[in-house]
mmCIF file of C-alpha atoms in Angstrom:
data_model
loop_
_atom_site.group_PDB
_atom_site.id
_atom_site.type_symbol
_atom_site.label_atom_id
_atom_site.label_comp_id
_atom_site.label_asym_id
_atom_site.label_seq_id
_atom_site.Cartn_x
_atom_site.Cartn_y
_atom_site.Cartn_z
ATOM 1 C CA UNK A 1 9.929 -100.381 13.058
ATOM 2 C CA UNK A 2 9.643 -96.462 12.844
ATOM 3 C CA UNK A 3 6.943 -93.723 12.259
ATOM 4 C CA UNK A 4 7.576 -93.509 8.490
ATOM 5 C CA UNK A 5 6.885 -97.677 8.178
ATOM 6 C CA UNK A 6 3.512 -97.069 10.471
ATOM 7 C CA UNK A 7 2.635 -94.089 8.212
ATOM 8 C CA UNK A 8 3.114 -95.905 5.036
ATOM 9 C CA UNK A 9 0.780 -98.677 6.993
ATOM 10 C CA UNK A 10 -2.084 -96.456 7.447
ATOM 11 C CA UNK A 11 -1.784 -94.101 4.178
ATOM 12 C CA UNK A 12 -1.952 -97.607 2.270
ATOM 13 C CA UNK A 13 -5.513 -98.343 4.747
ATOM 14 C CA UNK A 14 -3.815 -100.992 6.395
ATOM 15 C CA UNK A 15 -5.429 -102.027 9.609
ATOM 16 C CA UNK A 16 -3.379 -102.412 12.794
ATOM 17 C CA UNK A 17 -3.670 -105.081 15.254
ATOM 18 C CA UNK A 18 -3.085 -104.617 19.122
ATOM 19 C CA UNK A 19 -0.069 -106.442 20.610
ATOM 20 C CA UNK A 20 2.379 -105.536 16.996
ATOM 21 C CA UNK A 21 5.163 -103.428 16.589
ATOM 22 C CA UNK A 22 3.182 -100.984 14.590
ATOM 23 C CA UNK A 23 1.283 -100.682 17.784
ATOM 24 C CA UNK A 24 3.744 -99.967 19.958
ATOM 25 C CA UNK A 25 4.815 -97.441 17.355
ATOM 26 C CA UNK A 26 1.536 -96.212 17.276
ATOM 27 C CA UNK A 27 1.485 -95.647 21.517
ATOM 28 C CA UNK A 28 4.530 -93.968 21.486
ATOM 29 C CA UNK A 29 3.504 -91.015 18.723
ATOM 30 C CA UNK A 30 0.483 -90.384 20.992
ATOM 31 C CA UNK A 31 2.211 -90.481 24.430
ATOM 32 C CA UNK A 32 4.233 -87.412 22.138
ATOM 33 C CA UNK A 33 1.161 -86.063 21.135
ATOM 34 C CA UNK A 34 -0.484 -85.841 24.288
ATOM 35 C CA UNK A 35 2.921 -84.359 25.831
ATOM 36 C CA UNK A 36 2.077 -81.421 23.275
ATOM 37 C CA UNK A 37 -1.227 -80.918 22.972
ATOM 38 C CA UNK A 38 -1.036 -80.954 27.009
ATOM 39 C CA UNK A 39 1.423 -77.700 26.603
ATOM 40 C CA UNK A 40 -0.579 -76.356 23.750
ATOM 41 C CA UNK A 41 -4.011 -76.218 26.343
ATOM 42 C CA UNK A 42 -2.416 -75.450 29.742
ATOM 43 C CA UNK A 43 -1.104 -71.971 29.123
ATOM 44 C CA UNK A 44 -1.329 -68.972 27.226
ATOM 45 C CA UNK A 45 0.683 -69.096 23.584
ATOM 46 C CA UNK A 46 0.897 -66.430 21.204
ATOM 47 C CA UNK A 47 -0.267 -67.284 17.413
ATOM 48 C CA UNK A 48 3.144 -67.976 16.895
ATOM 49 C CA UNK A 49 4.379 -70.138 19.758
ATOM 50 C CA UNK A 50 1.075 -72.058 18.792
ATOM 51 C CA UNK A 51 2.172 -72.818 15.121
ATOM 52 C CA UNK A 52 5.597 -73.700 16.725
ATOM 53 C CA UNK A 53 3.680 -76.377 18.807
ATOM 54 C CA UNK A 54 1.653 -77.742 15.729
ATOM 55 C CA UNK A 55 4.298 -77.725 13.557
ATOM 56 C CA UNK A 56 6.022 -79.855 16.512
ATOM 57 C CA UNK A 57 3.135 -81.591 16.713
ATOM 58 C CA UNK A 58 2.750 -82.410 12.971
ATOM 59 C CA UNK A 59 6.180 -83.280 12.269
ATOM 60 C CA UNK A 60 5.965 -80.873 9.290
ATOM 61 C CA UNK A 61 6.153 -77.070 9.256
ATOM 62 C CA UNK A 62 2.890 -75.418 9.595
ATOM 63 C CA UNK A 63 2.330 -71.909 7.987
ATOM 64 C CA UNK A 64 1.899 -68.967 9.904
ATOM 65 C CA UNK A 65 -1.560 -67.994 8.422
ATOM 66 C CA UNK A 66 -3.007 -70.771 10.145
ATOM 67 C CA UNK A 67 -4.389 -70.239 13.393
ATOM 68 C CA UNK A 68 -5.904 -72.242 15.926
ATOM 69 C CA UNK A 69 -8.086 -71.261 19.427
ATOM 70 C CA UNK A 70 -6.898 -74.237 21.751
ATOM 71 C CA UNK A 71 -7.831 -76.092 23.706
ATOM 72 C CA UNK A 72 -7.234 -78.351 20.861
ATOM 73 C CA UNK A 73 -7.209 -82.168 20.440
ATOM 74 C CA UNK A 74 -5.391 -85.159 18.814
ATOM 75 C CA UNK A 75 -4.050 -88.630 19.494
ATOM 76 C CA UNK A 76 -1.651 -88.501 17.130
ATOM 77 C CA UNK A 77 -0.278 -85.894 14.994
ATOM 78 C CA UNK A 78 1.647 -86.992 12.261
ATOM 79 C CA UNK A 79 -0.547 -87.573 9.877
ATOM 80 C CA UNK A 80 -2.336 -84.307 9.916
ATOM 81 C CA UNK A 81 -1.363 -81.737 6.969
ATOM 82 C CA UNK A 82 -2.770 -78.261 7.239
ATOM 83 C CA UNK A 83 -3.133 -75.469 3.950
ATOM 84 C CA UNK A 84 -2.757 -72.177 4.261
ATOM 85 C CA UNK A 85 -5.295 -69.858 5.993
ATOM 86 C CA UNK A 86 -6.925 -72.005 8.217
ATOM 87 C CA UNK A 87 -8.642 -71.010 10.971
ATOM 88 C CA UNK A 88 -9.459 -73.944 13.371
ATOM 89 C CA UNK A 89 -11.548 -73.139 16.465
ATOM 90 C CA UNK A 90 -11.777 -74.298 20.280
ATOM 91 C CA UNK A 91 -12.664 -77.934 21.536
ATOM 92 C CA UNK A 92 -11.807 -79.456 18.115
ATOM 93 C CA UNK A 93 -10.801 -83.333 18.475
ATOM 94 C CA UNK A 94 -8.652 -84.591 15.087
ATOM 95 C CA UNK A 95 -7.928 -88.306 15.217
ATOM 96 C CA UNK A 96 -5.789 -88.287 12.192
ATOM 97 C CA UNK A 97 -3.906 -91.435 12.337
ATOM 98 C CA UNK A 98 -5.871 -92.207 8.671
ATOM 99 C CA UNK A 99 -4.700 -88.964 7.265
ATOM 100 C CA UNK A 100 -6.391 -85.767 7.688
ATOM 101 C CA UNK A 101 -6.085 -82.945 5.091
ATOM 102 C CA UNK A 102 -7.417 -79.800 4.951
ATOM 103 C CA UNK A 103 -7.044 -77.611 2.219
ATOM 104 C CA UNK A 104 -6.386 -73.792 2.060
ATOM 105 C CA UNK A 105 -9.029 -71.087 3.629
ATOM 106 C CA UNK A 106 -11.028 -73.888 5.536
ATOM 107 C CA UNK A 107 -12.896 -72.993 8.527
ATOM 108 C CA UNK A 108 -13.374 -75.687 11.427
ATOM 109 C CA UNK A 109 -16.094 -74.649 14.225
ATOM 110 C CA UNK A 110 -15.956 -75.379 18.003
ATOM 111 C CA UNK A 111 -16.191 -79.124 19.140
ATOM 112 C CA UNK A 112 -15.736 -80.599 15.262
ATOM 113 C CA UNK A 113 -14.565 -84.020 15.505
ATOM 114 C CA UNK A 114 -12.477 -85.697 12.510
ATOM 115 C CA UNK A 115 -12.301 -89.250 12.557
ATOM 116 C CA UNK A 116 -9.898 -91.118 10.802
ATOM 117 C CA UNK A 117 -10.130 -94.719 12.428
ATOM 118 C CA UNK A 118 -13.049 -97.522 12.651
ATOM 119 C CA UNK A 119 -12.954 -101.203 14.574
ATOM 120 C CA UNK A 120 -13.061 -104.249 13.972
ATOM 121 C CA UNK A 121 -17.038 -105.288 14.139
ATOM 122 C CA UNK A 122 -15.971 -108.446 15.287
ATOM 123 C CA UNK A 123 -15.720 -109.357 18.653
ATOM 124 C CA UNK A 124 -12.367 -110.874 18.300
ATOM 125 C CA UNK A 125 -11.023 -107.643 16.067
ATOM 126 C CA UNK A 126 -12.467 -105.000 18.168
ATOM 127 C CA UNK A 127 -9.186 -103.909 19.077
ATOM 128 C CA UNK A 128 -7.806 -103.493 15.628
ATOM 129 C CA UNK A 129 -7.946 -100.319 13.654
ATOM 130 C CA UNK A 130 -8.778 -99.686 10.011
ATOM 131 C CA UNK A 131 -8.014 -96.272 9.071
ATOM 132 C CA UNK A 132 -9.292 -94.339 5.817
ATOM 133 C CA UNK A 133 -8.628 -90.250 5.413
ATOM 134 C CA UNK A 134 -10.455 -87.434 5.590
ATOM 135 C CA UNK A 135 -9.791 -84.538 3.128
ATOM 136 C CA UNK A 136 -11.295 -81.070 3.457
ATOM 137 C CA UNK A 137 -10.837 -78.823 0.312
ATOM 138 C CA UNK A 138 -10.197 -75.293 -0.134
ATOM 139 C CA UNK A 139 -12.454 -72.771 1.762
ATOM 140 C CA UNK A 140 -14.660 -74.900 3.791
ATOM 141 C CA UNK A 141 -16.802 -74.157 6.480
ATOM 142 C CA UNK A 142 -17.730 -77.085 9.122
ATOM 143 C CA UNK A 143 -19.575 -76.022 11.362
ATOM 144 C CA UNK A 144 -19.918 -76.227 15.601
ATOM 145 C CA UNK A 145 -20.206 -79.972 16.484
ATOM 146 C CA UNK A 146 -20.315 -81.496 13.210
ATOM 147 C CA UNK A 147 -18.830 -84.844 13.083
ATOM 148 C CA UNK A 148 -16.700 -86.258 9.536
ATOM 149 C CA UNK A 149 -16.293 -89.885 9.794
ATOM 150 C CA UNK A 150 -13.634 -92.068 7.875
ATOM 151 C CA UNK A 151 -13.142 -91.762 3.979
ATOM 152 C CA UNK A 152 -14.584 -88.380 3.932
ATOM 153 C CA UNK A 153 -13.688 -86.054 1.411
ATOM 154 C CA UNK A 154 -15.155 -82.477 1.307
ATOM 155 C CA UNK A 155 -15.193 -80.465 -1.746
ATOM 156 C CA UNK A 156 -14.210 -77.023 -2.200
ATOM 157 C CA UNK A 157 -16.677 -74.458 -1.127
ATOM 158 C CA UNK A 158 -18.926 -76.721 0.543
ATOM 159 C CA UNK A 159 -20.732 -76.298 4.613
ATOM 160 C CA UNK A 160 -20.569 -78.485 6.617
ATOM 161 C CA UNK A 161 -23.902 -77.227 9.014
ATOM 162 C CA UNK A 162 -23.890 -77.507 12.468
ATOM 163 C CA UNK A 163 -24.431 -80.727 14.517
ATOM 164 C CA UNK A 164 -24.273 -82.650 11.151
ATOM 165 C CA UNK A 165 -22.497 -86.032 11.207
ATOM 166 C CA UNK A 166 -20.900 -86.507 7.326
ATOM 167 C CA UNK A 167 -20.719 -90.754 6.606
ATOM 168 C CA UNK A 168 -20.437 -89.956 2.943
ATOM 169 C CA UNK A 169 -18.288 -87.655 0.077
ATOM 170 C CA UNK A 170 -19.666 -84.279 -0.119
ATOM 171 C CA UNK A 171 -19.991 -82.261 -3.574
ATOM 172 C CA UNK A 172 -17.961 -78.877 -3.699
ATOM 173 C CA UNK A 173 -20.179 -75.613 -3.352
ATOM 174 C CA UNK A 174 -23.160 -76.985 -1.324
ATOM 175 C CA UNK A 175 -24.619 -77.219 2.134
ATOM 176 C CA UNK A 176 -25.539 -80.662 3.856
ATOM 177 C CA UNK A 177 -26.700 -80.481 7.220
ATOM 178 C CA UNK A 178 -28.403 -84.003 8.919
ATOM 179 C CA UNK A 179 -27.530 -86.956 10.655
ATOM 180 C CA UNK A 180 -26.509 -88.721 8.768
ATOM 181 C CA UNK A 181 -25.585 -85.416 6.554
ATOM 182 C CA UNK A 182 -27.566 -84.531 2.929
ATOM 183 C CA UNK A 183 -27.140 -82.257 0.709
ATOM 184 C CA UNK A 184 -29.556 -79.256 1.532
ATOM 185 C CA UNK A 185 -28.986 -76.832 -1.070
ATOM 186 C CA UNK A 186 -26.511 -75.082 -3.522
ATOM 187 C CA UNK A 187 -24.346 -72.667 -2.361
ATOM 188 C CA UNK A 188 -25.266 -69.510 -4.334
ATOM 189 C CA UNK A 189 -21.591 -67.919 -4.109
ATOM 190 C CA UNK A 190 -22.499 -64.658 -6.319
ATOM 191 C CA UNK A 191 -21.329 -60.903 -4.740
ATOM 192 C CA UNK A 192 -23.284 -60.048 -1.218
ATOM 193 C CA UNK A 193 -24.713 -63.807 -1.352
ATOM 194 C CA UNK A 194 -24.812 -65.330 2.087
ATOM 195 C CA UNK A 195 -25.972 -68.907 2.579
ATOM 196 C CA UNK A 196 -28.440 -69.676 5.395
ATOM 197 C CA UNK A 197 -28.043 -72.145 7.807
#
């Protein structure tokens, strides 16, 4: 049993059972993504020695117009794939073991949390996980605190406001804001337009 077999597991929404070798699996790709995140927040990197550690992190090489403000989050790693242009900020927490994707010019505010995994509601499968992806499209804007829960996908252009906590697909080119998150309005995107939050 090896990474590529778990990944295949979760990218086909498998769930995954304590006490099974995709578990173990599983334990040992976040005991490696603690060991870099851990270097990643406990000392000063330079944009590049930061893309080094994601792209270490990641498995996968990470451009170098992303750029992240640590201290920075995840319990796993390898199923994380970043666009082009991204600017991800402090205090984020990415539980990508579901997939995460976020597409090209996206902006991700202080403390967002992405969450890729549910449990069991059972009792006796509370300890299994069920994952289901997130993906973010091209140019969006999630703002401070906002929690994305499993499943979610994000279209292009859209906000994310601040605080909000997304249980359902968003529409490209609008704003939802709410817990749980609507859509508040249509993002006007004309020259000099601005959209309030």
């Amino acid at each position: 049993m090896g990474l590529e077999r778990l990944l295949d597991h979760f990218n086909r929404g498998l769930p995954v059972a304590a006490d099974t070798p995709y578990h173990d699996v599983l334990v040992a790709a976040s005991n490696e993504a603690m060991r870099i995140t851990a270097e990643m927040n406990n000392a000063y990197h330079t944009r590049q020695e930061l893309n080094a550690l994601l792209s270490r992190l990641t498995g996968r090489d990470v451009d170098p117009s992303v750029m992240l403000f640590p201290p920075f989050y995840t319990d796993f790693g390898k199923n994380l794939h970043l666009g082009k242009g991204i600017f991800i900020n402090a205090c984020c927490c990415f539980q990508d073991q579901g997939g995460i994707s976020i597409g090209d010019g996206a902006l991700i505010g202080h403390r967002v949390v992405l969450a890729t995994l549910n449990h069991g509601f059972p009792a006796h499968e509370r300890g299994h996980i069920y994952p289901a992806p997130i993906r973010i499209g091209k140019r969006v804007w999630i703002g401070s605190g906002a929690t994305i829960l499993p499943g979610v996908t994000i279209g292009d252009n859209a906000i994310v406001a601040a605080g909000a906590v997304v249980t359902a697909d968003v529409p490209a080119n609008v704003l939802v804001g709410g817990v749980p998150a609507r859509v508040l309005k249509p993002i006007d995107d004309g020259p000099g337009k601005r959209a309030a939050i």
